[in-house]
Amino acid sequence: MAKAFFRLQKFLRRTQFLLFFLTAAYLMAGSLLLLQRTRLVIQQGSRGTPTNQALPVPEEMSRVGITDPRSMQSPGPRLLVRMDALQEPALDQRHSPHWLMSRNSELRQLRRRWFHRFTSDQEPLQTAGFKAMKHTAEHKGTYMGCFTHDSRERTLKGAVFYDLRKMTVAHCQEACAERAYSYAGLAYGAECYCGNTLPAAAAKPEECNIECKGQKGSVCGGVNRLSVYSVEELRAGARRRRNVIYRGCFRAPENLTEAFPASLMQPNLTVEMCSEFCSKKEFPLAVIRGQECYCGYPTRRFSLREGTDCSGARNASSAAGGHHCLVYQTPVQDTRCTDRKFLTTKSKVFVALSSFPGAGNTWARHLIEHATGYYTGSYYFDGALYNKGFKGEKDHWRSRRTICVKTHESGKTEIEMLDSAILLIRNPYKSLMAEFNRKYAGHLGYATDRNWKSKEWPDFVNSYASWWASHVLEWLKYGKRLLVVHYEDLKQSLIPKLKEMVEFLNVTVTEDRLLCVENNRDGNFKRSGAKQKNFEPFTQEMKDLINRYILTVDEALRGRNFSGLPREYVPR
């Protein structure tokens, strides 16, 4: 009996120890997961530097007489803006549960996007050719078949569109029809190509076997394969929505036939007749002189930079006695600069495209990619940008396969990891509004009046205004090699400033390619939708706060022998 009791006691002791060990292991694992999740939330949700980062000022600015509360706790002469005078919110307010909930929501959306792509990539559509034809019959337009596709030597040489999450056959057809193309082709489930010439090399029907990213059961080409549709019947309806944009009156080149690849002589020539002819020939410009119609691109010989006043010459038959011509933008995209690829060998120089959020980083990436022909990378992953063709978003930011890497970071460690940087600066008033719009309405939308008039807006300004200044100051202090570009200068003098950026990236670019970029300068990144009403979102208290930061940054730039901030930054 005693022996049985001893065995039972021994078993209970072992069980107790085992339960204790399992409980401890469970608590430790939970703690580690919680810490890791919090770190991810802060990194992804804040999109760069934490919102509570104090404003550092380089040592050379000691004469400004600005101090930082942190300097009283740590040794060393560090001079910072007086946060009490600028009425910054307390630290505990910066990290309130509301901010963490917002960041958690962004992280959940990020995970859902990754999971969606992973599952769609792992389950390719197993569709035979006859079944694909059955699906395509449901869409408008005539299915022409499956054709070979080479991304370098494209068979459909017109416009290119990407929607790596929501592409459908109908979306591609409508986009090509609206731009006056005859054929629409889809590849890789997400890429849309337009053109007016049917591809020559046919492929087996079953080789077009990838499901459209935005429509289950539909086929959008395959790997190096195009599902091609004729959209001639859609163009009549699309013509009503198409815009032919008047670019102005310009002095005609000496030899129009040499300057433009295609021409048409037509009695009673109209703008619509010339535009239709040039669209069919896949040219973005329709040029009219009297009864003559010419088609082509902006070139060094005809750059569209020096317009003239041809009063009354909007009538196509009266263009200033043959010395001037009228120029119209057709719906066709200028495709001389749309080809992009990853670097063939890893870059030896690690270059950042650094900016405060809302300073035009996405637009600058669009310009750089089209000017150089290489993808840009990103310190973050933005699914919306990846969907629209920024393929470098999905590449690891340290892969060195991209020409430069987008970042909003401004910590010493992050800056010193990079060899050089293009530092893009924008007026803080415009930057704050742009980032607030992005936060509540995405890259291309506008926040509502309710958002602007809520408590979120003053909290946002108090948190982000100091980040705008600290971002510039930290890069000026720790950056090894910098090219400072002001967003306003880039908009006003696109070609000269873009040349500076391309030379800084050590890439040689032709003048015609830069003119193509200028012709496509907006890309797909102009905000759309209802703008906010005309009202002043900044209170006097906000202006006082921002104006102090403007003066601080202006002095720091001049202290590093850069030009100061543009005039429009002058405090209101």
Short mmCIF file of N, CA, C and O in Angstrom, two decimals, residues 133-229:
data_model
loop_
_atom_site.label_atom_id
_atom_site.label_comp_id
_atom_site.label_asym_id
_atom_site.label_seq_id
_atom_site.Cartn_x
_atom_site.Cartn_y
_atom_site.Cartn_z
N MET A 133 -12.44 30.23 -73.78
CA MET A 133 -13.28 30.88 -74.76
C MET A 133 -14.71 31.03 -74.24
O MET A 133 -15.37 32.02 -74.48
N LYS A 134 -15.14 30.09 -73.44
CA LYS A 134 -16.48 30.17 -72.86
C LYS A 134 -16.58 31.34 -71.91
O LYS A 134 -17.56 32.09 -71.91
N HIS A 135 -15.54 31.55 -71.09
CA HIS A 135 -15.57 32.67 -70.15
C HIS A 135 -15.52 34.00 -70.88
O HIS A 135 -16.22 34.92 -70.54
N THR A 136 -14.64 34.09 -71.89
CA THR A 136 -14.45 35.37 -72.56
C THR A 136 -15.67 35.77 -73.35
O THR A 136 -15.87 36.95 -73.61
N ALA A 137 -16.49 34.81 -73.74
CA ALA A 137 -17.68 35.16 -74.50
C ALA A 137 -18.65 36.00 -73.69
O ALA A 137 -19.53 36.65 -74.24
N GLU A 138 -18.51 35.99 -72.36
CA GLU A 138 -19.41 36.77 -71.51
C GLU A 138 -19.10 38.25 -71.56
O GLU A 138 -19.91 39.07 -71.16
N HIS A 139 -17.91 38.64 -72.05
CA HIS A 139 -17.48 40.02 -72.02
C HIS A 139 -17.77 40.70 -73.36
O HIS A 139 -17.97 40.06 -74.38
N LYS A 140 -17.75 42.04 -73.32
CA LYS A 140 -17.90 42.81 -74.55
C LYS A 140 -16.63 42.66 -75.38
O LYS A 140 -15.57 42.35 -74.88
N GLY A 141 -16.74 42.95 -76.67
CA GLY A 141 -15.57 42.81 -77.51
C GLY A 141 -15.45 41.39 -78.05
O GLY A 141 -16.00 40.45 -77.49
N THR A 142 -14.73 41.24 -79.13
CA THR A 142 -14.56 39.94 -79.77
C THR A 142 -13.23 39.33 -79.35
O THR A 142 -12.18 39.96 -79.48
N TYR A 143 -13.27 38.10 -78.87
CA TYR A 143 -12.05 37.41 -78.46
C TYR A 143 -11.30 36.96 -79.70
O TYR A 143 -11.83 36.25 -80.55
N MET A 144 -10.03 37.40 -79.82
CA MET A 144 -9.24 37.10 -81.01
C MET A 144 -8.33 35.90 -80.82
O MET A 144 -7.80 35.36 -81.79
N GLY A 145 -8.07 35.49 -79.57
CA GLY A 145 -7.25 34.32 -79.33
C GLY A 145 -6.09 34.59 -78.38
O GLY A 145 -5.96 35.67 -77.81
N CYS A 146 -5.26 33.58 -78.20
CA CYS A 146 -4.10 33.64 -77.32
C CYS A 146 -2.85 33.85 -78.17
O CYS A 146 -2.65 33.17 -79.19
N PHE A 147 -2.01 34.82 -77.78
CA PHE A 147 -0.84 35.18 -78.57
C PHE A 147 0.39 35.25 -77.67
O PHE A 147 0.29 35.46 -76.46
N THR A 148 1.57 35.11 -78.28
CA THR A 148 2.82 35.23 -77.52
C THR A 148 3.05 36.69 -77.16
O THR A 148 2.62 37.61 -77.86
N HIS A 149 3.77 36.90 -76.05
CA HIS A 149 3.99 38.25 -75.54
C HIS A 149 5.40 38.33 -74.96
O HIS A 149 5.79 37.52 -74.14
N ASP A 150 6.15 39.31 -75.43
CA ASP A 150 7.48 39.58 -74.91
C ASP A 150 7.47 40.99 -74.32
O ASP A 150 7.17 41.95 -75.03
N SER A 151 7.77 41.09 -73.03
CA SER A 151 7.69 42.39 -72.36
C SER A 151 8.68 43.40 -72.94
O SER A 151 8.48 44.61 -72.84
N ARG A 152 9.76 42.93 -73.56
CA ARG A 152 10.75 43.84 -74.15
C ARG A 152 10.34 44.26 -75.55
O ARG A 152 10.37 45.42 -75.92
N GLU A 153 9.97 43.28 -76.38
CA GLU A 153 9.51 43.57 -77.74
C GLU A 153 8.00 43.31 -77.78
O GLU A 153 7.54 42.30 -78.27
N ARG A 154 7.26 44.27 -77.27
CA ARG A 154 5.83 44.06 -77.11
C ARG A 154 5.13 44.01 -78.47
O ARG A 154 5.46 44.74 -79.38
N THR A 155 4.13 43.11 -78.55
CA THR A 155 3.35 43.01 -79.78
C THR A 155 2.24 44.06 -79.80
O THR A 155 1.86 44.53 -80.87
N LEU A 156 1.70 44.42 -78.66
CA LEU A 156 0.76 45.54 -78.55
C LEU A 156 1.55 46.71 -77.98
O LEU A 156 1.86 46.74 -76.79
N LYS A 157 1.90 47.66 -78.82
CA LYS A 157 2.88 48.68 -78.46
C LYS A 157 2.25 49.97 -77.94
O LYS A 157 2.93 50.97 -77.77
N GLY A 158 0.95 49.97 -77.72
CA GLY A 158 0.29 51.17 -77.23
C GLY A 158 0.40 51.31 -75.73
O GLY A 158 1.39 50.95 -75.11
N ALA A 159 -0.67 51.79 -75.12
CA ALA A 159 -0.66 52.08 -73.69
C ALA A 159 -0.56 50.81 -72.85
O ALA A 159 -0.92 49.71 -73.30
N VAL A 160 -0.07 50.96 -71.64
CA VAL A 160 0.08 49.86 -70.69
C VAL A 160 -0.58 50.26 -69.38
O VAL A 160 -0.40 51.38 -68.90
N PHE A 161 -1.36 49.36 -68.79
CA PHE A 161 -2.02 49.63 -67.51
C PHE A 161 -1.83 48.42 -66.60
O PHE A 161 -1.77 47.29 -67.06
N TYR A 162 -1.75 48.70 -65.31
CA TYR A 162 -1.62 47.63 -64.33
C TYR A 162 -2.71 47.77 -63.28
O TYR A 162 -3.08 48.87 -62.88
N ASP A 163 -3.23 46.65 -62.87
CA ASP A 163 -4.03 46.60 -61.65
C ASP A 163 -3.81 45.21 -61.08
O ASP A 163 -4.48 44.26 -61.43
N LEU A 164 -2.80 45.10 -60.22
CA LEU A 164 -2.34 43.80 -59.77
C LEU A 164 -3.25 43.17 -58.71
O LEU A 164 -2.91 42.15 -58.14
N ARG A 165 -4.40 43.81 -58.49
CA ARG A 165 -5.37 43.24 -57.53
C ARG A 165 -6.78 43.17 -58.09
O ARG A 165 -7.55 42.29 -57.74
N LYS A 166 -7.14 44.09 -59.01
CA LYS A 166 -8.54 44.18 -59.43
C LYS A 166 -8.72 44.16 -60.95
O LYS A 166 -9.73 44.61 -61.46
N MET A 167 -7.75 43.66 -61.69
CA MET A 167 -7.87 43.66 -63.14
C MET A 167 -8.98 42.73 -63.61
O MET A 167 -9.11 41.60 -63.13
N THR A 168 -9.78 43.21 -64.55
CA THR A 168 -10.82 42.41 -65.19
C THR A 168 -10.71 42.61 -66.70
O THR A 168 -10.11 43.58 -67.17
N VAL A 169 -11.32 41.70 -67.46
CA VAL A 169 -11.31 41.82 -68.91
C VAL A 169 -12.03 43.09 -69.33
O VAL A 169 -11.55 43.86 -70.19
N ALA A 170 -13.17 43.37 -68.72
CA ALA A 170 -13.96 44.55 -69.09
C ALA A 170 -13.19 45.84 -68.81
O ALA A 170 -13.24 46.79 -69.60
N HIS A 171 -12.46 45.88 -67.68
CA HIS A 171 -11.69 47.07 -67.33
C HIS A 171 -10.63 47.35 -68.38
O HIS A 171 -10.43 48.50 -68.81
N CYS A 172 -9.93 46.33 -68.83
CA CYS A 172 -8.89 46.49 -69.84
C CYS A 172 -9.51 46.92 -71.18
O CYS A 172 -9.00 47.82 -71.85
N GLN A 173 -10.61 46.29 -71.56
CA GLN A 173 -11.27 46.64 -72.82
C GLN A 173 -11.70 48.10 -72.83
O GLN A 173 -11.47 48.83 -73.81
N GLU A 174 -12.32 48.54 -71.76
CA GLU A 174 -12.82 49.92 -71.69
C GLU A 174 -11.66 50.92 -71.72
O GLU A 174 -11.74 51.97 -72.36
N ALA A 175 -10.56 50.60 -71.00
CA ALA A 175 -9.42 51.51 -70.96
C ALA A 175 -8.82 51.67 -72.35
O ALA A 175 -8.46 52.79 -72.76
N CYS A 176 -8.69 50.59 -73.10
CA CYS A 176 -8.12 50.67 -74.45
C CYS A 176 -9.08 51.36 -75.42
O CYS A 176 -8.65 52.16 -76.27
N ALA A 177 -10.37 51.10 -75.29
CA ALA A 177 -11.35 51.74 -76.18
C ALA A 177 -11.39 53.24 -75.96
O ALA A 177 -11.46 54.02 -76.91
N GLU A 178 -11.32 53.68 -74.71
CA GLU A 178 -11.37 55.10 -74.41
C GLU A 178 -10.16 55.83 -74.97
O GLU A 178 -10.20 57.04 -75.22
N ARG A 179 -9.06 55.12 -75.18
CA ARG A 179 -7.84 55.74 -75.70
C ARG A 179 -7.66 55.45 -77.19
O ARG A 179 -6.56 55.57 -77.72
N ALA A 180 -8.75 55.09 -77.84
CA ALA A 180 -8.81 54.97 -79.30
C ALA A 180 -8.01 53.81 -79.86
O ALA A 180 -7.62 53.83 -81.02
N TYR A 181 -7.74 52.77 -79.07
CA TYR A 181 -7.04 51.60 -79.58
C TYR A 181 -8.05 50.57 -80.09
O TYR A 181 -9.22 50.54 -79.67
N SER A 182 -7.57 49.69 -80.99
CA SER A 182 -8.44 48.68 -81.59
C SER A 182 -8.41 47.35 -80.85
O SER A 182 -9.36 46.57 -80.92
N TYR A 183 -7.28 47.07 -80.15
CA TYR A 183 -7.13 45.78 -79.49
C TYR A 183 -6.72 45.96 -78.02
O TYR A 183 -5.97 46.89 -77.69
N ALA A 184 -7.21 45.06 -77.20
CA ALA A 184 -6.85 45.01 -75.78
C ALA A 184 -6.32 43.62 -75.48
O ALA A 184 -6.95 42.62 -75.83
N GLY A 185 -5.16 43.56 -74.84
CA GLY A 185 -4.57 42.27 -74.49
C GLY A 185 -4.24 42.20 -73.01
O GLY A 185 -3.79 43.19 -72.43
N LEU A 186 -4.47 41.06 -72.40
CA LEU A 186 -4.21 40.89 -70.97
C LEU A 186 -3.18 39.79 -70.76
O LEU A 186 -3.21 38.75 -71.43
N ALA A 187 -2.26 40.03 -69.80
CA ALA A 187 -1.21 39.06 -69.49
C ALA A 187 -1.01 38.97 -67.99
O ALA A 187 -1.29 39.93 -67.26
N TYR A 188 -0.52 37.84 -67.51
CA TYR A 188 -0.16 37.63 -66.10
C TYR A 188 -1.33 37.88 -65.15
O TYR A 188 -1.12 38.07 -63.95
N GLY A 189 -2.55 37.92 -65.64
CA GLY A 189 -3.71 38.10 -64.77
C GLY A 189 -3.94 39.52 -64.31
O GLY A 189 -4.94 39.79 -63.64
N ALA A 190 -3.03 40.45 -64.64
CA ALA A 190 -3.14 41.79 -64.06
C ALA A 190 -2.64 42.91 -64.96
O ALA A 190 -2.75 44.07 -64.60
N GLU A 191 -2.06 42.58 -66.12
CA GLU A 191 -1.47 43.60 -66.97
C GLU A 191 -2.30 43.75 -68.24
O GLU A 191 -2.69 42.77 -68.87
N CYS A 192 -2.54 45.01 -68.62
CA CYS A 192 -3.37 45.33 -69.78
C CYS A 192 -2.53 46.08 -70.81
O CYS A 192 -1.86 47.06 -70.47
N TYR A 193 -2.56 45.63 -72.06
CA TYR A 193 -1.81 46.26 -73.13
C TYR A 193 -2.77 46.63 -74.26
O TYR A 193 -3.70 45.88 -74.56
N CYS A 194 -2.53 47.77 -74.86
CA CYS A 194 -3.39 48.26 -75.93
C CYS A 194 -2.59 48.43 -77.21
O CYS A 194 -1.38 48.69 -77.17
N GLY A 195 -3.24 48.34 -78.35
CA GLY A 195 -2.57 48.55 -79.63
C GLY A 195 -3.55 48.53 -80.77
O GLY A 195 -4.74 48.21 -80.60
N ASN A 196 -3.07 48.85 -81.96
CA ASN A 196 -3.91 48.87 -83.16
C ASN A 196 -3.51 47.81 -84.18
O ASN A 196 -4.08 47.75 -85.26
N THR A 197 -2.52 46.99 -83.83
CA THR A 197 -2.08 45.91 -84.73
C THR A 197 -2.17 44.58 -83.99
O THR A 197 -1.64 44.45 -82.88
N LEU A 198 -2.83 43.62 -84.61
CA LEU A 198 -2.98 42.31 -83.98
C LEU A 198 -1.63 41.60 -83.92
O LEU A 198 -0.88 41.62 -84.90
N PRO A 199 -1.27 40.98 -82.77
CA PRO A 199 0.00 40.25 -82.68
C PRO A 199 0.10 39.18 -83.76
O PRO A 199 -0.90 38.55 -84.15
N ALA A 200 1.32 38.95 -84.24
CA ALA A 200 1.52 38.03 -85.36
C ALA A 200 1.62 36.58 -84.91
O ALA A 200 1.17 35.67 -85.61
N ALA A 201 2.24 36.32 -83.75
CA ALA A 201 2.53 34.94 -83.33
C ALA A 201 1.43 34.41 -82.41
O ALA A 201 1.29 34.87 -81.27
N ALA A 202 0.65 33.47 -82.90
CA ALA A 202 -0.40 32.86 -82.09
C ALA A 202 0.18 31.80 -81.17
O ALA A 202 1.23 31.21 -81.46
N ALA A 203 -0.49 31.57 -80.04
CA ALA A 203 -0.08 30.53 -79.09
C ALA A 203 -1.23 29.54 -78.90
O ALA A 203 -2.36 29.78 -79.34
N LYS A 204 -0.93 28.44 -78.25
CA LYS A 204 -1.98 27.45 -77.99
C LYS A 204 -3.02 28.05 -77.04
O LYS A 204 -2.66 28.75 -76.09
N PRO A 205 -4.29 27.78 -77.26
CA PRO A 205 -5.34 28.36 -76.41
C PRO A 205 -5.14 28.07 -74.93
O PRO A 205 -5.39 28.93 -74.08
N GLU A 206 -4.67 26.85 -74.60
CA GLU A 206 -4.54 26.47 -73.20
C GLU A 206 -3.38 27.19 -72.50
O GLU A 206 -3.25 27.12 -71.27
N GLU A 207 -2.52 27.89 -73.26
CA GLU A 207 -1.41 28.61 -72.63
C GLU A 207 -1.85 29.93 -72.01
O GLU A 207 -1.12 30.52 -71.22
N CYS A 208 -3.03 30.41 -72.38
CA CYS A 208 -3.63 31.55 -71.68
C CYS A 208 -4.46 30.97 -70.54
O CYS A 208 -5.63 30.61 -70.72
N ASN A 209 -3.85 30.85 -69.37
CA ASN A 209 -4.46 30.06 -68.29
C ASN A 209 -4.37 30.70 -66.91
O ASN A 209 -4.47 30.02 -65.90
N ILE A 210 -4.16 32.03 -66.86
CA ILE A 210 -4.10 32.70 -65.55
C ILE A 210 -5.38 33.48 -65.31
O ILE A 210 -5.82 34.25 -66.17
N GLU A 211 -5.94 33.28 -64.16
CA GLU A 211 -7.20 33.94 -63.81
C GLU A 211 -6.98 35.43 -63.55
O GLU A 211 -5.96 35.85 -63.00
N CYS A 212 -7.95 36.24 -63.98
CA CYS A 212 -7.90 37.68 -63.72
C CYS A 212 -7.91 37.94 -62.22
O CYS A 212 -8.68 37.31 -61.48
N LYS A 213 -7.06 38.86 -61.76
CA LYS A 213 -6.95 39.14 -60.33
C LYS A 213 -8.24 39.67 -59.75
O LYS A 213 -8.52 39.46 -58.57
N GLY A 214 -9.03 40.35 -60.57
CA GLY A 214 -10.25 40.97 -60.04
C GLY A 214 -11.53 40.27 -60.44
O GLY A 214 -12.61 40.80 -60.18
N GLN A 215 -11.45 39.11 -61.09
CA GLN A 215 -12.67 38.46 -61.56
C GLN A 215 -12.46 36.95 -61.67
O GLN A 215 -11.77 36.47 -62.56
N LYS A 216 -13.04 36.22 -60.76
CA LYS A 216 -12.90 34.77 -60.77
C LYS A 216 -13.60 34.18 -62.00
O LYS A 216 -14.65 34.63 -62.40
N GLY A 217 -12.96 33.16 -62.56
CA GLY A 217 -13.56 32.49 -63.70
C GLY A 217 -13.23 33.11 -65.04
O GLY A 217 -13.61 32.57 -66.08
N SER A 218 -12.53 34.26 -65.06
CA SER A 218 -12.15 34.90 -66.31
C SER A 218 -10.65 34.71 -66.54
O SER A 218 -9.88 34.65 -65.59
N VAL A 219 -10.26 34.65 -67.80
CA VAL A 219 -8.87 34.40 -68.15
C VAL A 219 -8.22 35.70 -68.62
O VAL A 219 -8.76 36.39 -69.48
N CYS A 220 -7.08 36.03 -68.02
CA CYS A 220 -6.31 37.23 -68.40
C CYS A 220 -4.91 36.82 -68.82
O CYS A 220 -3.93 37.09 -68.13
N GLY A 221 -4.82 36.10 -69.93
CA GLY A 221 -3.52 35.74 -70.49
C GLY A 221 -2.80 34.67 -69.69
O GLY A 221 -3.41 33.84 -69.01
N GLY A 222 -1.48 34.70 -69.79
CA GLY A 222 -0.64 33.74 -69.09
C GLY A 222 0.76 34.28 -68.97
O GLY A 222 1.00 35.48 -69.13
N VAL A 223 1.70 33.39 -68.70
CA VAL A 223 3.10 33.79 -68.63
C VAL A 223 3.62 34.00 -70.05
O VAL A 223 3.66 33.06 -70.85
N ASN A 224 3.97 35.25 -70.38
CA ASN A 224 4.38 35.62 -71.74
C ASN A 224 3.32 35.28 -72.78
O ASN A 224 3.63 34.96 -73.93
N ARG A 225 2.07 35.36 -72.36
CA ARG A 225 0.95 35.10 -73.26
C ARG A 225 -0.12 36.17 -73.07
O ARG A 225 -0.38 36.61 -71.95
N LEU A 226 -0.75 36.58 -74.19
CA LEU A 226 -1.79 37.61 -74.18
C LEU A 226 -3.13 37.03 -74.60
O LEU A 226 -3.22 36.32 -75.62
N SER A 227 -4.16 37.30 -73.82
CA SER A 227 -5.54 37.08 -74.27
C SER A 227 -5.97 38.37 -74.96
O SER A 227 -6.08 39.42 -74.32
N VAL A 228 -6.20 38.32 -76.26
CA VAL A 228 -6.43 39.53 -77.06
C VAL A 228 -7.89 39.64 -77.47
O VAL A 228 -8.51 38.67 -77.90
N TYR A 229 -8.41 40.87 -77.34
CA TYR A 229 -9.80 41.18 -77.72
C TYR A 229 -9.80 42.34 -78.70
O TYR A 229 -9.00 43.27 -78.59
#
